[in-house]
Amino acid sequence: TLHDGSIDVIARFNTLRFLTIQYAVPLSPSLLLALLRGLPNLIKLEMYNVIYSPMLAMTRHFTHRNLECLHFGYLEGFIRFSDTSILPLLTLPALQSLLISRDRISETDLHHFLVRSSPPLRYLGIQFREQDLRSPTTIACLGLIPTLTDLQILRPHSWSGVVQALSLFELWATAPDLLPALENLSIEADAEPGTDLYARAVEFLGNRRSSLQSLRLIVPFVSQDSLQNDAVAALRVFRDDGVRVHLGTERMNFL
C-alpha cells in the first residue's frame, strides 16, 4: 500500500524490477512519476484501485525505457479500474503488456500514447465503451499495435458485452488486416450470446484459421437450447481441428 511518504523509501531500491501498488487514497501523479524515475530497472508495474489527486500543470513528461508491463487494474469488490491520469505523461517504448479501461482515459490520450511510445505490445486487456469499436480513433489505435498476439476484451459495466463482441467481429469483417499477429482472443460478455454472435465467431475463425490459436467467449449464462445450431456445430469443428475454442463461464467450457 503506497502513500506519499513511502515513495522515497521505495526509490532507494533502484534495482527493483516488479512493483504492485494497492491504494485507495488520492496519490499525487508527480510523486508517482518521481517513483518511476527512481526505479530505472522496473519491468512490471501493477496498480489496483489507484486514484490520483489533481495533477499539477507543471508536471514533467517522463520516458521509462525498461517498463514492459503496465496494468491499471482493480481489486475484487471494486468496480472501477485504476486511474490512468499518469499515462499521458509517459512514453514507454519497451511496453509489451497493457491493461486499461476506456472509462479512465480518452481515445485521444490513448492514441497519442501509442504514437509517442510505438510500443511492441503483445497483450492488451481493455474495457471498451459502447461507441469505441465504431470510432476511427479506436481503429487507429488498434492499427498502431500490429505486434499484438493477445487481446482480452473485458466485461463492460454499462452496456451489453454481446453487442460489444458483435461490433468487434463486424470491425474485423470490414478491416480484415487489423491486428495481423493476433493469436488469442478473449471476450467477456454479460448476457447469453445468440446465434448471430456464434455465426460471427465462425466467420472470424475461418478468416484467421492460419494464425489464431484460441478463442474464448466468456458468458455468465449459456442454455443448452442455444448450443443446438449450425454455428455452434461449426465452432466444435474448429475445436476438433486444433483451435482452442471456449464457450461458457470462466471455468466451464460448454462446447
Coordinates of C-alpha atoms in Angstrom, one line a residue:
T1 CA 0.0 0.0 0.0
L2 CA 1.6 3.2 -1.1
H3 CA 1.4 6.7 0.4
D4 CA 3.3 9.8 -0.4
G5 CA 5.8 9.3 2.4
S6 CA 6.8 5.8 1.2
I7 CA 7.9 6.8 -2.3
D8 CA 11.4 8.0 -1.2
V9 CA 11.8 4.7 0.7
I10 CA 10.8 2.5 -2.3
A11 CA 13.0 4.6 -4.7
R12 CA 16.1 3.5 -2.7
F13 CA 15.6 0.1 -4.1
N14 CA 16.8 1.2 -7.5
T15 CA 17.3 -2.3 -8.8
L16 CA 13.6 -3.2 -8.2
R17 CA 12.0 -4.9 -11.2
F18 CA 8.4 -5.7 -10.1
L19 CA 6.1 -3.4 -8.2
T20 CA 2.4 -3.8 -7.2
I21 CA 0.5 -0.9 -5.7
Q22 CA -2.8 -1.3 -3.9
Y23 CA -4.0 2.1 -3.0
A24 CA -7.4 3.8 -2.4
V25 CA -6.4 7.4 -1.2
P26 CA -5.6 10.1 -3.8
L27 CA -2.0 9.9 -4.8
S28 CA 0.0 12.7 -6.5
P29 CA 0.8 11.9 -10.1
S30 CA 4.0 13.9 -9.8
L31 CA 5.1 11.7 -6.9
L32 CA 4.4 8.5 -8.8
L33 CA 6.4 9.9 -11.7
A34 CA 9.2 10.6 -9.2
L35 CA 9.0 7.0 -8.1
L36 CA 9.3 5.7 -11.7
R37 CA 12.3 8.0 -12.2
G38 CA 13.9 6.4 -9.2
L39 CA 13.3 2.9 -10.4
P40 CA 15.0 2.7 -13.8
N41 CA 15.1 -1.1 -13.9
L42 CA 11.4 -1.6 -13.3
I43 CA 9.9 -4.1 -15.7
K44 CA 6.4 -4.6 -14.3
L45 CA 4.1 -2.2 -12.6
E46 CA 0.6 -3.2 -11.5
M47 CA -1.8 -0.7 -9.9
Y48 CA -5.1 -1.7 -8.3
N49 CA -7.7 0.8 -7.2
V50 CA -5.3 3.7 -7.5
I51 CA -6.7 7.2 -7.8
Y52 CA -4.9 10.5 -8.1
S53 CA -5.2 13.9 -6.7
P54 CA -5.4 16.8 -9.2
M55 CA -2.4 17.0 -11.5
L56 CA -0.1 20.0 -11.4
A57 CA 0.2 21.8 -14.7
M58 CA 4.0 21.9 -14.3
T59 CA 4.3 18.1 -14.1
R60 CA 7.0 17.0 -16.5
H61 CA 6.8 14.2 -19.0
F62 CA 8.9 11.1 -18.5
T63 CA 10.3 8.3 -20.6
H64 CA 10.8 4.9 -19.0
R65 CA 12.9 2.7 -21.3
N66 CA 12.6 -0.6 -19.5
L67 CA 9.0 -0.9 -18.4
E68 CA 7.4 -3.9 -20.2
C69 CA 4.1 -4.4 -18.2
L70 CA 1.7 -1.7 -17.0
H71 CA -1.6 -2.8 -15.6
F72 CA -4.2 -0.3 -14.4
G73 CA -6.3 -3.0 -12.7
Y74 CA -8.9 -3.2 -9.9
L75 CA -9.4 -5.2 -6.7
E76 CA -12.1 -7.7 -6.3
G77 CA -15.2 -5.8 -4.9
F78 CA -14.2 -2.6 -6.7
I79 CA -16.0 -1.7 -9.9
R80 CA -13.7 0.9 -11.3
F81 CA -10.3 0.4 -12.8
S82 CA -7.3 2.4 -11.5
D83 CA -7.0 6.0 -12.7
T84 CA -4.8 6.4 -15.8
S85 CA -4.1 10.1 -15.5
I86 CA -0.4 9.3 -15.4
L87 CA -0.4 7.6 -18.9
P88 CA -0.4 10.9 -20.9
L89 CA 2.8 11.9 -19.1
L90 CA 4.6 8.6 -20.0
T91 CA 6.5 7.3 -23.0
L92 CA 7.1 3.6 -22.7
P93 CA 9.0 2.2 -25.8
A94 CA 9.5 -1.3 -24.3
L95 CA 5.9 -1.8 -23.2
Q96 CA 4.6 -5.4 -24.1
S97 CA 1.6 -5.7 -21.8
L98 CA -1.2 -3.1 -21.1
L99 CA -4.4 -3.4 -19.0
I100 CA -6.7 -0.5 -19.1
S101 CA -10.3 0.8 -19.2
R102 CA -11.6 3.3 -21.6
D103 CA -13.7 4.8 -18.8
R104 CA -10.4 6.1 -17.4
I105 CA -8.7 7.5 -20.4
S106 CA -9.8 9.4 -23.5
E107 CA -9.4 7.9 -27.0
T108 CA -7.2 10.8 -27.9
D109 CA -4.8 10.3 -25.0
L110 CA -4.6 6.6 -25.7
H111 CA -3.8 7.2 -29.3
H112 CA -1.2 9.8 -28.5
F113 CA 0.4 7.4 -26.0
L114 CA 0.7 4.7 -28.7
V115 CA 2.0 7.1 -31.3
R116 CA 4.5 8.5 -28.9
S117 CA 5.7 5.2 -27.5
S118 CA 5.4 2.9 -30.5
P119 CA 5.4 0.0 -28.1
P120 CA 5.9 -3.6 -29.1
L121 CA 2.7 -4.6 -27.4
R122 CA 1.9 -8.3 -27.2
Y123 CA -1.0 -8.2 -24.7
L124 CA -3.8 -5.7 -24.5
G125 CA -6.6 -6.1 -21.9
I126 CA -9.2 -3.4 -22.4
Q127 CA -12.7 -2.5 -21.3
F128 CA -14.2 -0.6 -24.2
R129 CA -17.1 1.9 -24.3
E130 CA -20.1 1.2 -26.4
Q131 CA -19.2 3.6 -29.2
D132 CA -15.5 2.7 -29.3
L133 CA -15.5 -0.1 -31.9
R134 CA -17.1 2.2 -34.4
S135 CA -14.7 5.1 -33.7
P136 CA -12.0 5.9 -36.3
T137 CA -9.7 6.8 -33.3
T138 CA -10.1 3.4 -31.7
I139 CA -9.5 1.7 -35.0
A140 CA -6.4 3.8 -35.5
C141 CA -5.2 2.8 -32.0
L142 CA -5.5 -0.9 -32.9
G143 CA -3.7 -0.2 -36.2
L144 CA -0.7 1.1 -34.2
I145 CA -0.1 -2.2 -32.4
P146 CA 0.5 -4.8 -35.2
T147 CA 2.6 -6.9 -32.9
L148 CA -0.4 -7.8 -30.6
T149 CA -0.8 -11.5 -30.1
D150 CA -3.3 -11.5 -27.2
L151 CA -6.4 -9.3 -27.0
Q152 CA -8.7 -9.6 -24.0
I153 CA -12.0 -7.6 -24.2
L154 CA -13.1 -7.1 -20.5
R155 CA -16.6 -7.3 -19.3
P156 CA -18.4 -3.9 -19.6
H157 CA -20.3 -2.5 -16.7
S158 CA -22.7 -0.2 -18.6
W159 CA -23.8 -2.0 -21.7
S160 CA -24.1 -5.4 -23.4
G161 CA -20.9 -7.3 -23.9
V162 CA -22.7 -9.3 -26.6
V163 CA -23.3 -6.2 -28.6
Q164 CA -19.6 -5.3 -28.0
A165 CA -18.5 -8.7 -29.3
L166 CA -20.7 -8.4 -32.4
S167 CA -19.2 -4.9 -33.0
L168 CA -15.7 -6.4 -32.8
F169 CA -16.4 -9.1 -35.3
E170 CA -18.1 -6.6 -37.6
L171 CA -15.0 -4.5 -37.3
W172 CA -12.8 -7.4 -38.5
A173 CA -15.1 -8.0 -41.4
T174 CA -14.5 -4.5 -42.7
A175 CA -10.8 -4.3 -41.7
P176 CA -9.5 -7.9 -42.0
D177 CA -5.9 -6.9 -41.8
L178 CA -6.3 -5.3 -38.3
L179 CA -4.0 -7.0 -35.7
P180 CA -2.4 -9.3 -38.2
A181 CA -0.3 -11.2 -35.5
L182 CA -3.3 -11.9 -33.2
E183 CA -3.2 -15.5 -31.8
N184 CA -5.5 -15.4 -28.8
L185 CA -8.8 -13.5 -28.5
S186 CA -10.9 -13.5 -25.3
I187 CA -14.2 -11.7 -25.0
E188 CA -16.2 -11.3 -21.7
A189 CA -19.9 -10.7 -22.2
D190 CA -22.6 -10.1 -19.6
A191 CA -25.5 -12.0 -21.2
E192 CA -26.1 -15.1 -23.2
P193 CA -24.8 -14.9 -26.8
G194 CA -27.2 -15.6 -29.6
T195 CA -26.9 -17.3 -32.9
D196 CA -25.6 -14.1 -34.6
L197 CA -22.6 -14.0 -32.3
Y198 CA -21.8 -17.6 -32.9
A199 CA -22.0 -17.2 -36.6
R200 CA -19.8 -14.1 -36.5
A201 CA -17.3 -16.1 -34.4
V202 CA -17.3 -18.9 -37.0
E203 CA -16.7 -16.3 -39.8
F204 CA -13.8 -14.8 -37.8
L205 CA -12.2 -18.2 -37.2
G206 CA -12.5 -19.1 -40.8
N207 CA -10.7 -15.9 -41.8
R208 CA -8.0 -16.3 -39.2
R209 CA -7.5 -20.0 -39.2
S210 CA -3.9 -19.8 -40.2
S211 CA -2.9 -17.7 -37.2
L212 CA -5.5 -17.9 -34.5
Q213 CA -4.7 -20.4 -31.7
S214 CA -7.6 -19.7 -29.2
L215 CA -11.0 -18.0 -29.0
R216 CA -12.7 -17.6 -25.6
L217 CA -16.3 -16.3 -25.3
I218 CA -16.9 -15.9 -21.6
V219 CA -20.6 -15.6 -20.7
P220 CA -22.5 -15.9 -17.4
F221 CA -25.4 -18.0 -18.8
V222 CA -25.5 -20.5 -21.6
S223 CA -28.6 -22.6 -22.2
Q224 CA -28.4 -26.0 -23.9
D225 CA -31.0 -24.8 -26.4
S226 CA -28.7 -22.0 -27.6
L227 CA -26.0 -24.6 -28.3
Q228 CA -28.1 -26.6 -30.8
N229 CA -27.4 -24.7 -34.0
D230 CA -25.2 -24.9 -37.1
A231 CA -22.9 -22.1 -35.9
V232 CA -22.1 -23.9 -32.6
A233 CA -21.5 -27.1 -34.5
A234 CA -19.0 -25.2 -36.7
L235 CA -17.3 -24.0 -33.6
R236 CA -16.9 -27.6 -32.4
V237 CA -15.3 -28.4 -35.8
F238 CA -12.7 -25.6 -35.3
R239 CA -12.1 -27.0 -31.8
D240 CA -11.6 -30.5 -33.2
D241 CA -9.3 -29.0 -35.8
G242 CA -6.9 -27.7 -33.2
V243 CA -8.2 -24.3 -32.2
R244 CA -8.8 -23.8 -28.5
V245 CA -12.4 -22.7 -28.5
H246 CA -14.0 -21.9 -25.2
L247 CA -17.7 -21.0 -24.9
G248 CA -19.1 -20.7 -21.3
T249 CA -18.1 -19.4 -17.9
E250 CA -14.5 -18.7 -16.9
R251 CA -14.2 -22.2 -15.5
M252 CA -16.6 -24.2 -17.6
N253 CA -16.5 -24.8 -21.3
F254 CA -19.9 -25.9 -22.7
L255 CA -18.6 -26.9 -26.1

